[in-house]
């Protein structure tokens, strides 16, 4: 997926203008935002917030501030909506025979970044089959599993030492459920629905998200 979206972004950037100037501007922003984050954290601490409550309040405030400062950005592709919107250039992903949904758990530092690849997935997937959730904001724990079908165990794409390859994982899946004779599908069976969770952030951020996510998943 990352290779595909990286190639798509390269193709799209070839059709957009002023890329160098915009990128130079965007690389200066984190330093300014970082200083404001420290000031905000100090204010929240002064109000009595500590621990997880402080972290949640800080992340929620940071995301709200980024959204307020991004009024000029397209809400889907995160490029300038008047000059660089790429939505019309993003291809639709071929419909899969597998009933799969996707949740992207994104770190707030990646959120609303025009150069982010993961934001392309919800744009390419059929409507209602993919979503993006910002890690750490108020209510993220409930949102991250919102697309999870009943009686289905989600899978996380993660390059850990105990991770399974696709072939190994397929051997662990429950047996396909036979379709009724009235079904219009040409297949004779249907695999159980599946939720795939992708982590979008640096390795350090992604590992932190993974550790927070694991206790929320079914045993």
Short mmCIF file of C-alpha atoms in Angstrom, two decimals, residues 51-205:
data_model
loop_
_atom_site.label_atom_id
_atom_site.label_comp_id
_atom_site.label_asym_id
_atom_site.label_seq_id
_atom_site.Cartn_x
_atom_site.Cartn_y
_atom_site.Cartn_z
CA UNK A 51 -1.38 12.22 33.28
CA UNK A 52 -3.65 10.80 30.55
CA UNK A 53 -6.17 13.60 30.98
CA UNK A 54 -3.46 16.18 30.28
CA UNK A 55 -2.25 14.23 27.23
CA UNK A 56 -5.76 13.93 25.80
CA UNK A 57 -6.58 17.60 26.38
CA UNK A 58 -3.28 18.71 24.84
CA UNK A 59 -3.63 16.52 21.74
CA UNK A 60 -7.26 17.55 21.25
CA UNK A 61 -6.31 21.23 21.51
CA UNK A 62 -3.38 20.80 19.10
CA UNK A 63 -5.59 19.11 16.50
CA UNK A 64 -8.28 21.79 16.87
CA UNK A 65 -5.63 24.49 16.37
CA UNK A 66 -4.27 22.74 13.26
CA UNK A 67 -7.78 22.52 11.81
CA UNK A 68 -8.41 26.20 12.53
CA UNK A 69 -5.15 27.12 10.79
CA UNK A 70 -5.95 24.91 7.78
CA UNK A 71 -9.13 26.54 6.52
CA UNK A 72 -7.44 27.03 3.16
CA UNK A 73 -6.79 23.29 2.81
CA UNK A 74 -9.04 20.77 1.11
CA UNK A 75 -10.50 18.57 3.89
CA UNK A 76 -9.81 15.42 1.85
CA UNK A 77 -6.37 15.80 0.23
CA UNK A 78 -4.98 18.47 2.60
CA UNK A 79 -3.55 20.58 -0.23
CA UNK A 80 -4.53 24.21 -0.80
CA UNK A 81 -8.11 23.88 -2.01
CA UNK A 82 -7.95 26.85 -4.39
CA UNK A 83 -4.66 26.10 -6.14
CA UNK A 84 -3.38 22.57 -5.45
CA UNK A 85 -6.34 20.26 -4.69
CA UNK A 86 -5.50 16.79 -6.04
CA UNK A 87 -8.82 15.02 -5.40
CA UNK A 88 -9.66 14.80 -9.12
CA UNK A 89 -6.33 13.03 -9.76
CA UNK A 90 -6.69 10.31 -7.11
CA UNK A 91 -7.77 6.99 -8.68
CA UNK A 92 -10.43 4.71 -7.25
CA UNK A 93 -9.18 1.45 -5.81
CA UNK A 94 -10.58 -1.66 -7.55
CA UNK A 95 -13.39 -3.23 -5.54
CA UNK A 96 -12.13 -6.29 -3.68
CA UNK A 97 -14.02 -9.54 -3.25
CA UNK A 98 -12.95 -9.49 0.40
CA UNK A 99 -15.24 -7.63 2.78
CA UNK A 100 -12.51 -5.46 4.28
CA UNK A 101 -12.56 -2.07 5.98
CA UNK A 102 -9.58 0.07 6.97
CA UNK A 103 -8.88 2.42 9.85
CA UNK A 104 -5.83 4.68 9.73
CA UNK A 105 -4.69 5.70 13.20
CA UNK A 106 -2.65 8.83 12.51
CA UNK A 107 -0.37 10.78 14.82
CA UNK A 108 -1.32 14.44 15.16
CA UNK A 109 2.05 15.52 13.73
CA UNK A 110 1.14 13.83 10.42
CA UNK A 111 -2.46 15.05 10.42
CA UNK A 112 -3.27 17.67 7.75
CA UNK A 113 0.21 17.39 6.22
CA UNK A 114 -0.09 17.74 2.45
CA UNK A 115 2.78 15.29 1.94
CA UNK A 116 1.16 12.51 3.97
CA UNK A 117 0.47 9.37 1.92
CA UNK A 118 -2.04 7.61 4.17
CA UNK A 119 -4.76 10.19 3.61
CA UNK A 120 -5.07 8.84 0.05
CA UNK A 121 -6.52 5.51 1.25
CA UNK A 122 -9.96 6.80 2.34
CA UNK A 123 -10.11 8.75 -0.92
CA UNK A 124 -9.47 5.64 -3.03
CA UNK A 125 -11.66 3.17 -1.12
CA UNK A 126 -15.42 2.80 -1.61
CA UNK A 127 -17.39 5.17 0.60
CA UNK A 128 -17.81 3.98 4.16
CA UNK A 129 -15.04 1.38 4.03
CA UNK A 130 -12.12 3.46 5.30
CA UNK A 131 -11.67 6.12 7.94
CA UNK A 132 -8.94 8.17 9.58
CA UNK A 133 -8.72 8.63 13.35
CA UNK A 134 -6.29 11.01 15.06
CA UNK A 135 -4.51 9.23 17.89
CA UNK A 136 -4.85 10.74 21.34
CA UNK A 137 -7.79 13.07 20.77
CA UNK A 138 -10.92 12.85 22.89
CA UNK A 139 -12.82 9.65 22.02
CA UNK A 140 -10.22 8.12 19.69
CA UNK A 141 -10.54 4.73 21.39
CA UNK A 142 -14.19 4.36 20.37
CA UNK A 143 -13.66 5.73 16.87
CA UNK A 144 -10.77 3.43 15.96
CA UNK A 145 -12.98 0.32 16.06
CA UNK A 146 -16.11 1.96 14.66
CA UNK A 147 -15.81 0.07 11.35
CA UNK A 148 -15.07 -3.27 12.99
CA UNK A 149 -17.75 -5.81 11.99
CA UNK A 150 -19.38 -7.87 14.72
CA UNK A 151 -17.56 -11.11 15.62
CA UNK A 152 -14.43 -10.05 13.73
CA UNK A 153 -10.91 -9.67 15.08
CA UNK A 154 -9.05 -6.70 13.56
CA UNK A 155 -5.52 -7.02 12.23
CA UNK A 156 -2.77 -4.42 12.54
CA UNK A 157 -0.10 -3.87 9.91
CA UNK A 158 3.06 -3.86 11.99
CA UNK A 159 6.61 -5.09 11.25
CA UNK A 160 7.16 -6.75 14.63
CA UNK A 161 9.26 -9.85 15.30
CA UNK A 162 6.11 -11.82 16.13
CA UNK A 163 4.16 -10.58 13.12
CA UNK A 164 2.74 -13.04 10.61
CA UNK A 165 3.27 -12.92 6.89
CA UNK A 166 0.14 -12.66 4.74
CA UNK A 167 0.36 -16.37 3.87
CA UNK A 168 0.74 -17.33 7.53
CA UNK A 169 -2.14 -15.11 8.56
CA UNK A 170 -4.45 -16.56 5.92
CA UNK A 171 -4.01 -19.99 7.52
CA UNK A 172 -5.36 -18.58 10.80
CA UNK A 173 -8.54 -17.11 9.32
CA UNK A 174 -11.88 -18.78 10.12
CA UNK A 175 -13.37 -20.95 7.39
CA UNK A 176 -15.41 -19.10 4.75
CA UNK A 177 -19.15 -18.84 5.35
CA UNK A 178 -21.32 -20.38 2.58
CA UNK A 179 -23.53 -17.89 0.77
CA UNK A 180 -27.25 -18.44 0.40
CA UNK A 181 -28.51 -19.64 -2.97
CA UNK A 182 -30.33 -16.34 -3.44
CA UNK A 183 -27.09 -14.36 -3.35
CA UNK A 184 -26.19 -12.56 -6.55
CA UNK A 185 -22.47 -13.17 -6.02
CA UNK A 186 -20.73 -15.62 -8.30
CA UNK A 187 -18.60 -16.89 -5.40
CA UNK A 188 -19.73 -19.92 -3.45
CA UNK A 189 -18.47 -18.64 -0.12
CA UNK A 190 -17.57 -15.42 1.61
CA UNK A 191 -14.72 -14.87 4.07
CA UNK A 192 -15.62 -13.22 7.39
CA UNK A 193 -15.44 -9.41 7.28
CA UNK A 194 -12.17 -7.86 8.27
CA UNK A 195 -10.91 -4.60 9.76
CA UNK A 196 -7.33 -3.62 8.92
CA UNK A 197 -5.70 -1.00 11.15
CA UNK A 198 -2.77 1.02 9.79
CA UNK A 199 -0.53 3.21 11.92
CA UNK A 200 0.63 6.48 10.38
CA UNK A 201 3.57 8.16 12.06
CA UNK A 202 7.28 7.84 12.72
CA UNK A 203 8.42 4.47 14.09
CA UNK A 204 8.58 5.90 17.61
CA UNK A 205 5.09 7.38 17.34
#
